[in-house]
mmCIF file of C-alpha atoms in Angstrom:
data_model
loop_
_atom_site.group_PDB
_atom_site.id
_atom_site.type_symbol
_atom_site.label_atom_id
_atom_site.label_comp_id
_atom_site.label_asym_id
_atom_site.label_seq_id
_atom_site.Cartn_x
_atom_site.Cartn_y
_atom_site.Cartn_z
ATOM 1 C CA UNK A 1 102.884 120.984 94.457
ATOM 2 C CA UNK A 2 105.603 118.477 93.662
ATOM 3 C CA UNK A 3 105.258 116.282 90.619
ATOM 4 C CA UNK A 4 107.149 113.454 88.962
ATOM 5 C CA UNK A 5 107.581 112.278 85.403
ATOM 6 C CA UNK A 6 104.683 109.850 85.819
ATOM 7 C CA UNK A 7 102.104 112.523 86.723
ATOM 8 C CA UNK A 8 103.549 115.603 84.986
ATOM 9 C CA UNK A 9 100.944 115.762 82.200
ATOM 10 C CA UNK A 10 98.078 115.342 84.652
ATOM 11 C CA UNK A 11 99.387 118.070 86.974
ATOM 12 C CA UNK A 12 99.984 120.565 84.158
ATOM 13 C CA UNK A 13 96.757 119.886 82.261
ATOM 14 C CA UNK A 14 94.116 119.272 84.925
ATOM 15 C CA UNK A 15 91.615 122.176 84.694
ATOM 16 C CA UNK A 16 91.575 122.848 88.457
ATOM 17 C CA UNK A 17 95.362 122.906 88.754
ATOM 18 C CA UNK A 18 95.650 125.008 85.601
ATOM 19 C CA UNK A 19 93.181 127.556 86.996
ATOM 20 C CA UNK A 20 94.994 127.696 90.351
ATOM 21 C CA UNK A 21 98.306 128.194 88.570
ATOM 22 C CA UNK A 22 97.376 130.604 85.775
ATOM 23 C CA UNK A 23 94.407 132.647 87.032
ATOM 24 C CA UNK A 24 94.423 132.513 90.805
ATOM 25 C CA UNK A 25 98.216 132.218 91.015
ATOM 26 C CA UNK A 26 98.047 130.085 94.162
ATOM 27 C CA UNK A 27 99.703 126.916 92.906
ATOM 28 C CA UNK A 28 103.423 126.505 92.400
ATOM 29 C CA UNK A 29 104.642 123.397 90.616
ATOM 30 C CA UNK A 30 108.034 121.939 91.471
ATOM 31 C CA UNK A 31 109.563 118.869 89.840
ATOM 32 C CA UNK A 32 110.866 116.316 92.302
ATOM 33 C CA UNK A 33 114.657 116.101 92.359
ATOM 34 C CA UNK A 34 116.352 113.168 90.637
ATOM 35 C CA UNK A 35 116.353 110.259 91.154
ATOM 36 C CA UNK A 36 112.789 110.755 92.411
ATOM 37 C CA UNK A 37 111.498 112.617 89.344
ATOM 38 C CA UNK A 38 111.830 109.485 87.216
ATOM 39 C CA UNK A 39 111.268 107.047 90.090
ATOM 40 C CA UNK A 40 108.417 104.565 89.968
ATOM 41 C CA UNK A 41 106.564 105.291 93.208
ATOM 42 C CA UNK A 42 104.657 102.037 92.900
ATOM 43 C CA UNK A 43 107.848 100.336 94.128
ATOM 44 C CA UNK A 44 107.970 99.818 97.909
ATOM 45 C CA UNK A 45 109.855 102.430 99.888
ATOM 46 C CA UNK A 46 110.214 105.094 97.177
ATOM 47 C CA UNK A 47 107.788 107.609 98.659
ATOM 48 C CA UNK A 48 109.144 107.074 102.165
ATOM 49 C CA UNK A 49 112.750 107.403 101.060
ATOM 50 C CA UNK A 50 111.928 110.692 99.325
ATOM 51 C CA UNK A 51 110.416 112.180 102.492
ATOM 52 C CA UNK A 52 113.299 110.843 104.580
ATOM 53 C CA UNK A 53 115.832 113.000 102.682
ATOM 54 C CA UNK A 54 116.830 116.492 103.735
ATOM 55 C CA UNK A 55 116.928 117.519 100.063
ATOM 56 C CA UNK A 56 113.146 117.091 99.784
ATOM 57 C CA UNK A 57 112.506 119.363 102.784
ATOM 58 C CA UNK A 58 114.959 121.969 101.439
ATOM 59 C CA UNK A 59 112.747 122.246 98.333
ATOM 60 C CA UNK A 60 109.628 123.139 100.317
ATOM 61 C CA UNK A 61 108.708 126.825 100.262
ATOM 62 C CA UNK A 62 107.039 127.192 103.661
ATOM 63 C CA UNK A 63 107.910 126.328 107.277
ATOM 64 C CA UNK A 64 104.865 124.025 107.494
ATOM 65 C CA UNK A 65 103.747 121.481 104.937
ATOM 66 C CA UNK A 66 100.341 119.868 104.518
ATOM 67 C CA UNK A 67 100.876 116.423 103.035
ATOM 68 C CA UNK A 68 97.891 114.618 101.603
ATOM 69 C CA UNK A 69 97.539 111.434 99.636
ATOM 70 C CA UNK A 70 94.884 110.630 97.063
ATOM 71 C CA UNK A 71 92.756 108.751 99.600
ATOM 72 C CA UNK A 72 92.365 111.781 101.887
ATOM 73 C CA UNK A 73 88.974 113.453 102.105
ATOM 74 C CA UNK A 74 88.895 117.041 103.358
ATOM 75 C CA UNK A 75 85.888 117.672 105.601
ATOM 76 C CA UNK A 76 83.557 120.697 105.449
ATOM 77 C CA UNK A 77 84.815 123.540 107.641
ATOM 78 C CA UNK A 78 88.414 122.295 107.481
ATOM 79 C CA UNK A 79 89.895 125.748 106.849
ATOM 80 C CA UNK A 80 88.594 127.086 110.161
ATOM 81 C CA UNK A 81 89.902 124.064 112.126
ATOM 82 C CA UNK A 82 93.325 123.791 110.505
ATOM 83 C CA UNK A 83 95.119 126.744 112.209
ATOM 84 C CA UNK A 84 94.972 125.207 115.703
ATOM 85 C CA UNK A 85 97.257 122.398 114.507
ATOM 86 C CA UNK A 86 99.952 124.604 112.971
ATOM 87 C CA UNK A 87 101.855 124.772 116.256
ATOM 88 C CA UNK A 88 102.548 121.014 116.093
ATOM 89 C CA UNK A 89 105.759 119.677 114.595
ATOM 90 C CA UNK A 90 103.803 116.720 113.257
ATOM 91 C CA UNK A 91 100.130 115.804 113.339
ATOM 92 C CA UNK A 92 98.305 113.028 111.552
ATOM 93 C CA UNK A 93 95.352 110.814 112.327
ATOM 94 C CA UNK A 94 95.608 108.628 115.423
ATOM 95 C CA UNK A 95 96.722 105.123 114.496
ATOM 96 C CA UNK A 96 94.042 102.463 114.452
ATOM 97 C CA UNK A 97 93.877 100.405 117.648
ATOM 98 C CA UNK A 98 95.204 97.332 115.855
ATOM 99 C CA UNK A 99 98.230 99.164 114.361
ATOM 100 C CA UNK A 100 101.262 97.210 115.562
ATOM 101 C CA UNK A 101 104.079 98.769 113.538
ATOM 102 C CA UNK A 102 104.453 102.204 115.108
ATOM 103 C CA UNK A 103 106.472 102.568 118.310
ATOM 104 C CA UNK A 104 104.852 105.949 118.961
ATOM 105 C CA UNK A 105 103.795 106.159 122.575
ATOM 106 C CA UNK A 106 100.957 108.619 121.993
ATOM 107 C CA UNK A 107 99.543 106.664 119.039
ATOM 108 C CA UNK A 108 99.359 109.636 116.670
ATOM 109 C CA UNK A 109 100.943 109.953 113.289
ATOM 110 C CA UNK A 110 99.296 108.512 110.178
ATOM 111 C CA UNK A 111 100.991 110.477 107.404
ATOM 112 C CA UNK A 112 98.324 110.085 104.691
ATOM 113 C CA UNK A 113 97.011 113.514 105.662
ATOM 114 C CA UNK A 114 99.396 115.344 107.944
ATOM 115 C CA UNK A 115 101.004 118.641 108.853
ATOM 116 C CA UNK A 116 104.799 118.618 109.111
ATOM 117 C CA UNK A 117 107.216 121.221 110.395
ATOM 118 C CA UNK A 118 110.058 121.529 107.881
ATOM 119 C CA UNK A 119 112.837 122.161 110.422
ATOM 120 C CA UNK A 120 111.629 119.399 112.749
ATOM 121 C CA UNK A 121 111.700 116.901 109.856
ATOM 122 C CA UNK A 122 115.237 117.971 108.956
ATOM 123 C CA UNK A 123 116.383 117.594 112.597
ATOM 124 C CA UNK A 124 115.068 114.022 112.683
ATOM 125 C CA UNK A 125 116.823 113.185 109.407
ATOM 126 C CA UNK A 126 120.126 114.661 110.640
ATOM 127 C CA UNK A 127 119.925 112.895 114.010
ATOM 128 C CA UNK A 128 118.963 109.452 112.641
ATOM 129 C CA UNK A 129 119.482 109.236 108.859
ATOM 130 C CA UNK A 130 117.896 106.364 106.961
ATOM 131 C CA UNK A 131 120.247 104.011 105.139
ATOM 132 C CA UNK A 132 118.777 103.694 101.609
ATOM 133 C CA UNK A 133 120.406 100.240 101.261
ATOM 134 C CA UNK A 134 118.523 98.912 104.289
ATOM 135 C CA UNK A 135 114.813 98.262 104.690
ATOM 136 C CA UNK A 136 113.131 101.652 104.333
ATOM 137 C CA UNK A 137 110.806 102.428 107.248
ATOM 138 C CA UNK A 138 107.399 103.903 106.464
ATOM 139 C CA UNK A 139 108.029 107.640 106.594
ATOM 140 C CA UNK A 140 105.184 108.376 109.018
ATOM 141 C CA UNK A 141 106.402 105.692 111.445
ATOM 142 C CA UNK A 142 109.959 107.031 111.130
ATOM 143 C CA UNK A 143 109.020 110.639 111.892
ATOM 144 C CA UNK A 144 106.382 110.104 114.560
ATOM 145 C CA UNK A 145 108.639 107.739 116.509
ATOM 146 C CA UNK A 146 111.220 110.555 116.767
ATOM 147 C CA UNK A 147 108.771 113.393 117.493
ATOM 148 C CA UNK A 148 106.710 111.949 120.331
ATOM 149 C CA UNK A 149 106.975 115.086 122.470
ATOM 150 C CA UNK A 150 105.904 117.278 119.551
ATOM 151 C CA UNK A 151 102.716 115.499 118.517
ATOM 152 C CA UNK A 152 99.283 116.098 120.023
ATOM 153 C CA UNK A 153 97.434 113.547 122.110
ATOM 154 C CA UNK A 154 94.935 111.182 120.470
ATOM 155 C CA UNK A 155 92.034 113.174 121.918
ATOM 156 C CA UNK A 156 93.292 116.308 120.133
ATOM 157 C CA UNK A 157 94.541 114.617 116.939
ATOM 158 C CA UNK A 158 91.128 113.036 116.331
ATOM 159 C CA UNK A 159 89.910 116.586 115.568
ATOM 160 C CA UNK A 160 92.586 116.820 112.887
ATOM 161 C CA UNK A 161 92.025 113.546 111.054
ATOM 162 C CA UNK A 162 90.473 110.104 111.292
ATOM 163 C CA UNK A 163 91.932 106.952 109.791
ATOM 164 C CA UNK A 164 89.628 104.356 108.346
ATOM 165 C CA UNK A 165 86.336 105.578 109.757
ATOM 166 C CA UNK A 166 84.520 108.732 110.699
ATOM 167 C CA UNK A 167 82.327 109.068 113.768
ATOM 168 C CA UNK A 168 80.837 112.474 112.943
ATOM 169 C CA UNK A 169 83.135 114.557 115.174
ATOM 170 C CA UNK A 170 84.440 117.843 113.776
ATOM 171 C CA UNK A 171 87.601 117.061 111.860
ATOM 172 C CA UNK A 172 89.798 118.464 109.109
ATOM 173 C CA UNK A 173 90.164 115.173 107.209
ATOM 174 C CA UNK A 174 89.119 111.558 106.925
ATOM 175 C CA UNK A 175 91.797 109.222 105.591
ATOM 176 C CA UNK A 176 90.238 106.120 104.043
ATOM 177 C CA UNK A 177 92.085 103.732 101.758
ATOM 178 C CA UNK A 178 90.402 103.069 98.414
ATOM 179 C CA UNK A 179 90.328 99.320 98.973
ATOM 180 C CA UNK A 180 88.505 99.900 102.276
ATOM 181 C CA UNK A 181 85.842 101.983 100.515
ATOM 182 C CA UNK A 182 85.401 99.267 97.895
ATOM 183 C CA UNK A 183 85.158 96.601 100.588
ATOM 184 C CA UNK A 184 82.559 98.617 102.539
ATOM 185 C CA UNK A 185 80.541 99.213 99.344
ATOM 186 C CA UNK A 186 80.704 95.517 98.516
ATOM 187 C CA UNK A 187 79.571 94.550 102.026
ATOM 188 C CA UNK A 188 76.759 97.113 101.893
ATOM 189 C CA UNK A 189 75.685 95.872 98.450
ATOM 190 C CA UNK A 190 75.692 92.235 99.632
ATOM 191 C CA UNK A 191 73.628 93.125 102.704
ATOM 192 C CA UNK A 192 71.114 94.998 100.521
ATOM 193 C CA UNK A 193 70.911 92.113 98.058
ATOM 194 C CA UNK A 194 70.287 89.585 100.830
ATOM 195 C CA UNK A 195 67.636 91.677 102.601
#
């Protein structure tokens, strides 16, 4: 697990992470390289720029990487469904129908919970490097637009992850933004109050 200056104490002291590191010995902590270690990831583009550097991918220990953000929810039975997606160079939830930013033809690639192939990511970076002085593209849009032949179809990717909603199909993950959950709770509460 990579960590930065802003979450170092949490990562080292959280009981679950501590147990995984000290007793089970299944968690390896790696500080992000500078300038990212002390970078404020609340600033736009910082996270994307990090993933769009070859240096980041050189630090990873395995040929495949499971990236997940704090608003990812792993579904029951995920471990048994995950292996079928390891052959993909990139898989993330299908984009929502109203997503207008991504030029991906197959419509797959939300990076909030995704599997990435280390060498494929490095090939994309070498073939079309991002200029850090320009507008930084969202990393998932950047990668999926270059890997269209290496991503599964929407009908397959929906069994990997869902973005924004869950229809009950078997899946590894549901990716729901916190503000969406709060909005849905608020709507549900209002409907209950008015009933």
